[in-house]
Coordinates of C-alpha atoms and ligand atoms in Angstrom, one line a residue:
M264 CA 103.8 127.9 75.3
D265 CA 103.4 129.3 78.6
Y266 CA 103.4 127.3 81.2
K267 CA 103.1 129.9 84.6
L268 CA 100.0 130.4 82.3
Q269 CA 99.1 126.5 82.2
A270 CA 99.7 125.9 86.1
A271 CA 97.4 129.1 86.8
K272 CA 94.7 127.2 84.5
N273 CA 95.5 124.1 86.4
L274 CA 94.7 125.7 89.8
A275 CA 91.8 128.0 88.7
H276 CA 90.0 124.8 88.3
I277 CA 90.6 123.6 91.9
I278 CA 90.2 127.1 93.5
P279 CA 87.3 128.9 92.5
S280 CA 87.2 131.6 94.3
L281 CA 90.3 133.0 92.9
D282 CA 90.2 133.7 89.0
E283 CA 93.4 133.1 86.1
E284 CA 94.8 136.1 86.3
T285 CA 95.0 136.5 90.0
L286 CA 96.4 132.9 90.5
L287 CA 99.2 134.1 87.9
N288 CA 100.4 136.9 89.7
L289 CA 100.8 134.6 93.2
L290 CA 103.0 132.3 91.0
E291 CA 106.6 132.4 91.9
K292 CA 109.9 130.7 91.3
P293 CA 111.2 128.1 93.5
K294 CA 113.9 128.7 95.6
S295 CA 116.1 126.0 94.0
A296 CA 115.9 124.0 90.6
D297 CA 115.1 120.5 92.6
L298 CA 111.6 122.1 94.2
G299 CA 110.3 122.3 90.9
D300 CA 109.7 124.8 87.8
I301 CA 106.9 127.2 88.8
A302 CA 105.7 127.1 92.8
F303 CA 101.9 128.2 94.1
P304 CA 102.5 129.7 97.6
A305 CA 99.4 128.6 99.6
F306 CA 99.6 131.1 102.0
S307 CA 97.0 133.1 100.4
L308 CA 94.4 131.2 100.8
A309 CA 94.6 130.0 104.5
K310 CA 93.1 132.9 105.9
V311 CA 89.8 132.3 103.6
E312 CA 90.3 128.9 104.1
R313 CA 90.8 129.0 107.8
K314 CA 93.4 125.7 107.5
A315 CA 97.1 125.5 107.7
P316 CA 99.0 126.7 104.5
Q317 CA 100.7 123.0 104.3
A318 CA 97.5 121.3 104.6
I319 CA 95.9 123.5 101.6
A320 CA 98.5 122.2 99.5
A321 CA 98.4 118.6 100.3
E322 CA 95.2 118.9 99.2
L323 CA 95.6 120.8 96.2
A324 CA 98.8 118.5 95.0
E325 CA 95.9 115.9 95.5
K326 CA 93.3 117.2 93.2
I327 CA 95.1 119.0 90.4
D328 CA 95.4 117.9 86.6
T329 CA 98.7 117.7 85.9
A330 CA 98.3 118.5 82.3
G331 CA 101.3 119.6 80.5
F332 CA 103.7 118.8 83.3
D333 CA 105.5 116.0 84.6
K334 CA 104.5 116.4 87.9
V335 CA 103.2 118.7 90.8
V336 CA 103.5 117.9 94.1
A337 CA 103.3 119.4 97.9
T338 CA 106.1 120.4 99.3
G339 CA 105.5 122.4 103.1
P340 CA 103.0 125.1 101.9
Y341 CA 103.8 125.4 98.6
V342 CA 102.4 123.4 95.3
N343 CA 105.2 123.2 93.1
F344 CA 105.1 122.3 89.3
F345 CA 107.7 120.3 87.4
L346 CA 108.1 121.1 84.0
D347 CA 108.2 118.3 81.1
K348 CA 111.6 118.9 79.6
A349 CA 111.9 117.1 77.4
Q350 CA 108.3 117.8 76.1
V351 CA 109.4 121.5 76.7
S352 CA 113.0 121.4 75.3
S353 CA 111.4 120.1 72.0
Q354 CA 109.3 122.8 71.8
I355 CA 111.4 125.9 72.8
L356 CA 113.7 124.3 69.6
H357 CA 110.9 124.0 67.3
D358 CA 109.8 127.3 67.9
V359 CA 113.1 128.9 67.3
I360 CA 114.3 126.7 64.4
E361 CA 111.0 126.9 62.5
A362 CA 110.8 131.2 63.0
G363 CA 114.4 131.3 62.1
S364 CA 115.9 134.6 62.2
D365 CA 112.2 136.1 62.8
Y366 CA 112.2 134.6 66.6
G367 CA 110.9 136.9 68.4
Q368 CA 109.6 138.8 65.6
T369 CA 105.7 140.4 67.0
D370 CA 103.8 142.9 65.7
L371 CA 103.1 144.8 69.0
G372 CA 103.7 147.6 67.2
K373 CA 102.1 147.2 63.8
G374 CA 100.9 150.5 62.1
K375 CA 102.4 152.2 64.6
N376 CA 105.5 154.9 63.7
V377 CA 108.5 155.6 66.2
V378 CA 110.5 158.5 65.6
I379 CA 114.4 158.2 67.0
D380 CA 116.2 161.6 67.1
L381 CA 119.9 160.0 67.3
S382 CA 123.2 160.8 66.6
S383 CA 122.4 165.0 65.9
P384 CA 126.2 166.4 65.8
N385 CA 127.2 170.2 65.4
I386 CA 128.3 171.4 62.3
A387 CA 132.3 172.6 62.2
K388 CA 132.6 170.8 65.5
P389 CA 134.1 167.5 66.2
F390 CA 131.9 164.6 66.7
S391 CA 132.1 164.3 70.3
V392 CA 131.4 160.3 72.2
G393 CA 128.2 161.8 73.3
H394 CA 127.5 161.5 69.6
L395 CA 129.1 158.3 69.4
R396 CA 126.7 157.1 72.0
S397 CA 123.5 158.5 71.1
T398 CA 124.3 157.0 67.5
V399 CA 124.5 153.7 68.8
I400 CA 121.6 153.6 71.2
G401 CA 119.4 155.3 69.1
D402 CA 120.3 152.4 65.9
S403 CA 119.9 149.9 68.1
L404 CA 116.9 151.4 69.9
S405 CA 115.0 151.6 65.9
N406 CA 116.4 148.0 65.6
I407 CA 114.7 146.9 68.9
F408 CA 111.5 148.6 67.8
Q409 CA 111.7 147.3 64.3
K410 CA 111.4 143.4 65.8
L411 CA 108.4 144.3 67.5
G412 CA 106.6 145.5 64.3
Y413 CA 107.0 149.3 64.8
K414 CA 107.9 151.4 61.7
T415 CA 110.8 153.6 62.6
V416 CA 112.2 157.3 61.4
K417 CA 115.8 157.9 62.3
V418 CA 116.4 161.4 62.4
N419 CA 119.8 163.0 62.5
H420 CA 118.9 166.5 64.1
L421 CA 122.4 167.6 62.8
G422 CA 123.2 171.2 64.9
D423 CA 123.3 173.0 61.8
W424 CA 121.7 176.2 63.0
G425 CA 122.1 179.4 65.2
K426 CA 124.3 182.4 66.0
Q427 CA 127.4 180.1 66.0
F428 CA 127.5 180.1 62.4
G429 CA 127.3 183.9 61.8
L430 CA 130.4 184.2 63.8
L431 CA 132.0 181.3 62.1
I432 CA 131.4 183.3 59.1
V433 CA 133.4 186.9 60.2
A434 CA 135.9 184.6 61.5
Y435 CA 136.4 182.9 57.7
K436 CA 136.4 186.0 56.5
L437 CA 138.8 187.2 58.6
W438 CA 141.2 184.5 58.5
G439 CA 139.9 181.5 57.0
D440 CA 141.8 179.7 54.3
K441 CA 139.8 177.6 51.5
A442 CA 142.4 175.1 50.6
A443 CA 142.6 174.6 54.4
V444 CA 139.4 173.9 55.3
E445 CA 138.5 171.4 52.5
A446 CA 141.7 169.5 53.6
N447 CA 140.6 169.6 57.4
P448 CA 137.6 170.7 57.4
I449 CA 136.3 170.2 61.1
S450 CA 139.8 171.0 62.6
E451 CA 140.2 173.9 61.2
L452 CA 136.8 175.3 60.9
L453 CA 137.0 174.8 65.4
K454 CA 140.2 176.6 65.3
L455 CA 138.0 179.7 63.3
Y456 CA 135.5 179.4 65.8
V457 CA 137.8 179.1 69.1
R458 CA 139.8 181.6 68.2
I459 CA 136.9 184.2 67.0
N460 CA 135.5 183.7 70.4
D461 CA 138.9 184.5 71.7
E462 CA 139.6 187.5 70.0
V463 CA 135.7 188.9 70.5
K464 CA 136.7 189.9 73.9
D465 CA 139.1 192.7 72.4
H466 CA 136.6 193.3 69.4
P467 CA 133.2 193.3 70.5
E468 CA 132.4 194.6 66.8
Y469 CA 132.7 191.2 65.9
D470 CA 130.2 190.1 67.9
D471 CA 127.7 193.1 66.3
D472 CA 129.3 191.4 62.9
A473 CA 128.3 188.1 63.8
R474 CA 124.6 189.0 64.5
A475 CA 124.3 190.8 61.3
W476 CA 125.7 187.5 59.2
F477 CA 123.4 184.9 61.5
R478 CA 120.5 187.7 60.3
K479 CA 122.1 187.4 56.7
L480 CA 121.8 183.6 56.6
E481 CA 118.2 183.6 58.1
N482 CA 117.0 185.9 55.3
G483 CA 118.6 183.5 53.0
D484 CA 121.2 186.4 51.3
P485 CA 123.3 184.6 48.8
E486 CA 126.5 184.8 50.3
A487 CA 125.9 183.3 53.9
Q488 CA 123.8 181.0 52.6
E489 CA 127.0 179.6 50.1
L490 CA 129.4 179.8 53.1
W491 CA 127.0 177.8 55.5
Q492 CA 126.3 175.2 52.9
W493 CA 129.9 174.7 52.2
F494 CA 130.3 174.7 56.0
R495 CA 128.1 172.0 56.2
D496 CA 129.0 170.1 53.3
E497 CA 132.7 169.6 54.3
S498 CA 131.8 168.5 58.0
L499 CA 129.2 166.2 56.6
V500 CA 131.9 164.2 54.5
E501 CA 133.8 163.7 57.7
F502 CA 130.7 162.5 59.6
N503 CA 129.7 160.2 57.0
R504 CA 133.0 158.9 57.3
I505 CA 132.2 157.9 61.0
Y506 CA 128.9 156.7 59.8
D507 CA 130.3 154.5 57.2
K508 CA 132.5 152.8 59.4
L509 CA 129.9 152.5 61.9
Q510 CA 127.4 151.5 59.3
V511 CA 124.5 153.6 60.4
T512 CA 122.4 155.0 58.3
F513 CA 119.5 157.8 58.6
D514 CA 116.1 158.3 57.2
S515 CA 116.3 162.0 57.7
L516 CA 119.2 164.7 58.0
N517 CA 117.0 167.4 58.7
G518 CA 118.9 169.6 61.2
E519 CA 118.2 172.9 63.1
A520 CA 118.2 174.6 59.8
F521 CA 115.3 172.9 58.0
Y522 CA 113.3 174.9 61.0
N523 CA 114.4 178.6 59.8
D524 CA 111.0 178.8 58.1
K525 CA 109.0 177.1 60.2
M526 CA 109.4 178.6 63.7
D527 CA 107.2 181.6 62.4
E528 CA 104.3 179.5 62.6
I529 CA 105.0 178.7 66.5
L530 CA 105.7 182.0 67.5
D531 CA 102.0 183.1 66.1
L532 CA 100.6 179.7 67.7
L533 CA 102.2 180.6 71.2
A534 CA 101.0 184.0 70.7
E535 CA 97.2 183.2 69.4
K536 CA 97.1 181.1 73.1
N537 CA 98.4 183.9 75.1
L538 CA 101.4 182.1 76.1
L539 CA 104.2 183.9 75.7
T540 CA 105.2 186.9 78.0
E541 CA 107.9 189.7 77.8
S542 CA 110.8 189.7 80.0
K543 CA 113.4 192.2 79.2
G544 CA 112.7 192.6 75.9
A545 CA 112.5 188.8 75.5
Q546 CA 109.8 186.7 74.2
V547 CA 109.1 183.8 77.3
V548 CA 106.8 181.2 78.5
N549 CA 106.3 180.5 82.1
L550 CA 106.4 176.8 83.1
E551 CA 105.8 177.4 86.8
K552 CA 102.5 175.2 86.8
Y553 CA 105.0 172.4 85.8
G554 CA 107.3 173.2 88.7
I555 CA 109.9 174.2 86.1
E556 CA 111.3 177.3 88.0
H557 CA 112.8 178.7 84.5
P558 CA 111.0 180.3 81.9
A559 CA 111.1 178.9 78.5
L560 CA 113.2 181.8 76.5
I561 CA 111.6 181.5 72.8
K562 CA 112.8 184.9 70.6
K563 CA 115.8 186.9 72.1
S564 CA 115.4 190.4 72.4
D565 CA 117.0 190.8 69.3
G566 CA 114.6 188.9 67.4
A567 CA 117.1 185.6 67.2
T568 CA 115.2 182.1 68.0
L569 CA 116.8 179.3 69.7
Y570 CA 117.5 175.8 70.2
I571 CA 114.3 175.3 71.7
T572 CA 112.5 177.5 69.1
R573 CA 113.9 174.5 66.2
D574 CA 113.1 171.8 68.4
L575 CA 109.1 173.1 68.8
A576 CA 108.7 173.4 65.3
A577 CA 110.5 170.1 64.8
A578 CA 108.4 168.0 67.4
L579 CA 105.2 169.6 65.3
Y580 CA 106.9 168.8 62.1
R581 CA 107.1 165.5 63.3
K582 CA 103.9 164.7 64.7
R583 CA 102.3 166.0 61.2
N584 CA 104.4 164.1 59.1
Y585 CA 105.1 160.7 61.0
D586 CA 102.3 160.7 62.7
F587 CA 104.1 159.1 65.6
A588 CA 103.1 156.6 68.5
K589 CA 106.5 157.6 70.0
S590 CA 108.7 160.3 69.6
I591 CA 112.2 159.6 71.4
Y592 CA 115.0 162.1 72.1
V593 CA 118.7 160.1 72.2
V594 CA 120.9 162.5 74.3
G595 CA 122.9 163.6 76.9
Q596 CA 121.7 164.0 80.3
E597 CA 123.1 167.4 80.2
Q598 CA 119.8 168.5 78.3
S599 CA 117.4 166.9 80.1
A600 CA 116.1 170.3 81.5
H601 CA 115.6 171.6 78.0
F602 CA 113.6 168.4 77.1
K603 CA 111.5 169.0 80.0
Q604 CA 110.8 172.6 79.2
L605 CA 109.7 171.6 75.5
K606 CA 107.7 168.9 76.8
A607 CA 105.9 171.2 78.4
V608 CA 106.0 174.2 76.1
L609 CA 104.2 172.1 74.0
K610 CA 101.5 170.7 76.8
E611 CA 100.9 174.4 77.1
M612 CA 99.8 174.5 73.8
G613 CA 97.4 171.9 74.1
Y614 CA 99.3 169.1 72.5
D615 CA 98.4 166.0 74.4
W616 CA 100.3 164.1 72.3
S617 CA 104.0 165.7 74.1
D618 CA 103.0 162.9 76.4
D619 CA 104.3 160.6 73.9
M620 CA 107.4 162.2 73.6
T621 CA 110.7 160.7 75.8
H622 CA 113.9 162.3 76.7
V623 CA 116.4 159.0 76.6
S624 CA 118.6 159.9 78.6
M625 CA 122.2 158.6 78.2
G626 CA 125.4 158.8 81.0
L627 CA 128.7 160.9 80.6
V628 CA 131.9 159.2 79.4
T629 CA 135.3 159.6 80.8
K630 CA 138.8 158.6 79.9
G631 CA 141.4 157.6 82.2
G632 CA 138.4 158.4 84.7
E633 CA 139.0 162.2 84.2
K634 CA 136.1 164.3 82.3
L635 CA 137.0 164.8 78.5
S636 CA 137.5 168.0 77.7
T637 CA 138.9 169.5 74.5
R638 CA 140.5 172.6 76.4
K639 CA 142.8 170.2 79.0
G640 CA 143.4 167.7 75.9
N641 CA 142.0 164.9 77.1
V642 CA 139.6 164.0 73.8
I643 CA 139.1 160.9 71.9
L644 CA 139.1 161.4 68.3
L645 CA 136.6 158.9 66.9
E646 CA 138.0 158.1 63.5
P647 CA 141.7 157.4 65.0
T648 CA 139.9 155.4 67.7
L649 CA 138.0 153.3 65.4
E650 CA 141.0 152.6 63.1
E651 CA 142.7 151.6 65.7
A652 CA 140.1 149.1 67.5
I653 CA 140.2 147.6 64.1
S654 CA 144.0 147.0 64.1
R655 CA 143.6 145.7 67.2
A656 CA 141.3 143.3 66.4
Q657 CA 143.2 142.0 63.4
A658 CA 146.4 141.6 65.5
Q659 CA 144.3 139.3 67.8
I660 CA 142.9 137.5 64.6
E661 CA 146.2 137.2 63.3
A662 CA 147.1 135.2 66.6
K663 CA 144.5 133.3 66.6
N664 CA 143.5 132.1 63.4
P665 CA 146.0 133.7 60.8
N666 CA 144.7 131.6 58.2
L667 CA 141.1 133.0 58.0
A668 CA 139.8 134.0 54.9
D669 CA 137.9 137.4 55.1
K670 CA 140.7 139.0 57.8
E671 CA 139.7 142.6 57.1
A672 CA 136.2 142.3 57.2
V673 CA 136.3 140.3 60.2
A674 CA 138.7 142.8 61.6
H675 CA 136.3 145.6 61.0
A676 CA 133.0 143.9 62.5
V677 CA 135.0 142.9 66.0
G678 CA 136.8 146.2 66.0
V679 CA 133.6 148.2 65.3
G680 CA 131.4 145.6 67.0
A681 CA 133.8 146.3 70.4
I682 CA 133.6 149.6 70.6
K683 CA 129.4 149.3 70.2
F684 CA 128.6 146.6 72.4
Y685 CA 130.8 148.3 75.2
D686 CA 128.7 151.5 75.0
L687 CA 125.5 149.5 74.5
K688 CA 126.1 146.9 77.7
T689 CA 126.4 149.7 80.1
D690 CA 122.8 150.7 81.5
R691 CA 122.4 154.1 79.3
N692 CA 122.2 156.4 82.6
N693 CA 125.4 155.4 83.7
G694 CA 127.9 156.7 82.3
Y695 CA 131.8 154.4 81.8
D696 CA 135.4 154.8 80.9
F697 CA 136.7 154.4 77.6
D698 CA 139.3 151.8 77.9
L699 CA 139.5 150.5 74.3
E700 CA 142.2 147.5 75.8
A701 CA 138.5 145.9 77.7
M702 CA 136.4 146.4 74.9
V703 CA 138.5 145.0 72.3
S704 CA 139.2 142.1 74.8
F705 CA 137.5 138.2 73.8
E706 CA 137.5 138.1 77.4
G707 CA 135.1 139.5 80.0
E708 CA 131.4 141.2 78.6
T709 CA 132.0 142.0 75.5
G710 CA 131.2 142.3 72.1
P711 CA 134.2 139.8 70.8
Y712 CA 133.3 137.3 73.5
V713 CA 129.9 137.0 72.1
Q714 CA 131.1 137.3 68.8
Y715 CA 133.3 134.4 69.3
A716 CA 131.0 132.1 71.0
H717 CA 128.5 132.4 67.8
A718 CA 131.5 131.4 65.6
R719 CA 132.7 129.0 67.6
I720 CA 128.9 127.7 67.0
Q721 CA 129.1 127.8 63.2
S722 CA 132.5 126.1 63.6
I723 CA 130.7 123.2 65.6
L724 CA 127.3 122.9 62.9
R725 CA 130.1 122.8 60.0
K726 CA 132.1 120.0 61.5
A727 CA 129.0 118.1 62.1
D728 CA 127.3 118.7 59.2
F729 CA 124.5 119.4 61.2
T730 CA 121.1 120.7 59.4
P731 CA 118.5 121.3 61.6
D732 CA 114.8 120.1 61.1
A733 CA 111.8 121.9 63.0
N734 CA 109.7 118.9 62.5
Q735 CA 111.9 116.6 64.5
T736 CA 111.9 116.0 68.1
Y737 CA 114.8 117.4 69.9
S738 CA 115.2 116.8 73.7
L739 CA 117.5 117.8 76.2
N740 CA 117.0 117.7 80.1
D741 CA 120.6 118.3 81.3
P742 CA 121.2 121.6 83.7
E743 CA 123.2 123.4 81.3
S744 CA 121.1 122.7 78.5
W745 CA 117.8 123.7 80.4
D746 CA 119.9 126.9 81.2
I747 CA 120.3 128.0 77.6
L748 CA 116.9 126.4 76.5
T749 CA 115.0 129.1 79.4
L750 CA 117.5 132.0 78.0
L751 CA 116.1 131.0 74.2
Q752 CA 112.2 131.4 75.7
S753 CA 112.7 134.3 77.0
F754 CA 114.2 136.0 74.2
G755 CA 111.0 137.4 72.8
A756 CA 110.0 139.1 76.4
T757 CA 113.7 140.8 76.6
V758 CA 113.5 142.5 73.5
E759 CA 110.1 143.9 75.0
R760 CA 111.9 144.8 78.2
A761 CA 114.4 146.2 76.5
A762 CA 111.6 148.5 74.6
D763 CA 110.1 149.6 77.1
K764 CA 112.3 150.9 79.3
F765 CA 114.4 152.3 76.0
E766 CA 117.4 150.1 77.3
P767 CA 119.6 148.2 74.3
S768 CA 121.9 147.3 77.1
I769 CA 118.8 144.6 78.5
V770 CA 119.6 142.9 75.0
A771 CA 123.5 143.0 75.7
K772 CA 123.3 141.4 78.8
Y773 CA 121.0 138.7 77.6
A774 CA 123.6 137.8 74.7
V775 CA 126.5 137.8 77.0
N776 CA 124.6 135.6 79.2
L777 CA 123.6 133.5 76.3
A778 CA 127.2 132.9 75.2
Q779 CA 128.2 132.6 78.8
A780 CA 125.8 129.7 79.0
F781 CA 126.2 128.2 75.8
N782 CA 130.2 127.9 76.7
K783 CA 129.3 126.3 80.4
F784 CA 127.5 123.7 78.1
Y785 CA 130.4 123.6 75.5
A786 CA 132.9 123.0 78.8
H787 CA 130.5 120.4 79.6
T788 CA 129.3 118.7 77.1
R789 CA 131.0 116.5 74.0
I790 CA 128.5 117.9 71.2
L791 CA 129.9 115.6 68.3
D792 CA 130.3 112.5 70.8
D793 CA 128.5 109.5 69.2
S794 CA 125.2 109.6 71.5
P795 CA 121.7 109.2 71.2
E796 CA 121.8 113.1 71.9
R797 CA 123.7 114.6 69.5
D798 CA 121.5 116.0 67.3
S799 CA 119.5 117.2 70.2
R800 CA 122.9 118.9 71.1
L801 CA 123.4 120.2 67.6
A802 CA 119.9 121.7 67.3
L803 CA 120.5 123.7 70.6
A804 CA 123.5 124.4 69.4
Y805 CA 122.1 126.2 65.9
A806 CA 119.5 128.0 68.1
T807 CA 121.9 129.4 70.6
G808 CA 123.4 130.9 67.2
L809 CA 120.8 131.7 65.7
V810 CA 119.8 133.6 68.7
L811 CA 123.3 134.9 69.5
K812 CA 123.4 136.6 66.1
E813 CA 120.0 138.0 66.1
S814 CA 120.7 139.6 69.4
L815 CA 124.1 141.2 67.6
R816 CA 122.1 142.4 65.0
L817 CA 119.9 144.2 67.4
L818 CA 122.7 146.0 68.8
G819 CA 124.0 146.8 65.1
V820 CA 127.1 144.3 65.7
S821 CA 127.4 142.2 62.7
A822 CA 128.2 138.2 63.7
P823 CA 131.5 136.8 61.3
N824 CA 130.9 133.0 61.0
E825 CA 134.3 132.6 61.2
M826 CA 137.1 134.1 63.5
Ligands
LIG995 N1 123.0 169.2 68.4 C1 123.1 169.0 69.9 C2 124.2 168.6 70.6 O1 125.0 168.5 69.9 C3 121.9 167.6 69.9 C4 120.5 167.8 69.6 C5 119.6 166.4 70.4 N2 118.1 166.8 69.5 C6 117.7 167.5 69.5 N3 116.6 167.6 69.1 N4 117.6 168.9 70.4 O2 124.4 168.8 71.9

């Protein structure tokens, strides 16, 4: 039930000059809670009616139908509505209990697909924190859109194509060691890649060889193909270990290589539409009319295609195969020029659906306040970092609750959840400092803090042996309960806002607020005491636990029942 709408309806009956919609937009929240829950400022009518707003407010309060409210009174120039808290609280609790984990679920996106390009690390290169951000934000957005009834397609657009694979093949043939690569694929391949990039300065012939090998790869040469496949498979073994730890899955692993045979069509389409211009032997598309200074380089003078050529093919493929309502790319801010070009080229091609594509950009992660740099040794190796988070969580659990069953699973949920949550609570365009200590802390706006509130609620419910009943009338009107209830009521709108802005941080902040509101209530109220409100308080705890768990699920974080 929308109480603002009810207030607007009641007002519309007595203010014929304004329609319901206009009235709804005029409604405010009173400056303080003792003034009521909804306020109508009478100023807007003063001019037309040529009366003082105070007099208008008094008159309206006199005439209004109070249905749905406890009382409606005039205070100065405002008409203030006081909700019938007993009735409202029982309605909210009824709604949550009845819906269960479906609470907040809508069919807004029914029949619509959202393609989410996420994670997308580069083969033979380390999985960076940037890729971690993209993985957890993309995965959370998928959950959020599903909650709103959309069907999502999570695509891991692996960086598995390009001239660098030519270089890698040359390096492997010169200095490679099969056993070493098998033992430590990414670090070995990276070493080879770094070495050849270094030595190519003195050996320009390596560059020619690399170009030749990449051409062979593009043309399906079996030896090139086999090596490439092997690099890819070995890298994926490492990436999959990270994905398993993060508990993230994908619907498609079609990376850049998948579009090798789909780029000719793009070049043909561009030529057909007369969009290609030659520039120093290369093929480019001018985008000046979009305010983009640099033309998009589609094909190099040596015939090689580029990152953007593959993204053009990928965009068209996704439109055809998934008929998306939205197609989003969860990628760092540093690629914003690329995505502007990508969208502009598609627009030039006459594809208006390019308007449905969004670059969901993210800020940079630092460590100790410094930019990450492989060269300077300021790196975050993801696998050991996840392990470290799990063992720190385990140590805290050991200290707090040594007899806990299933300690390992809980430590995993808390450690990994802590890293994810910290990332997700940050507005995605802001960067953050990677501070493991702060992440796994039970104090502050952290994942463990929210998980702990959830576990505490489950323990209270177990102690009380309480089962909620949707048909029971539960009602509460103390300020601490009311804070929780208004948050519970706003859950659905919160999820919608998060989807609208592609911003999981909205859900993460909501979860922190709800956990804090519950802890405040818990500090004020003896829930388990004999009191006429005992069942209502337990119902409130139950509903809070349910919505906390569901909020965490949307973030890809699990909520243990005990910790
Ligand atoms: N592999 C790229 C990188 O690591 C990210 C790819 C993002 N997705 C895309 N469709 N361009 O920088």
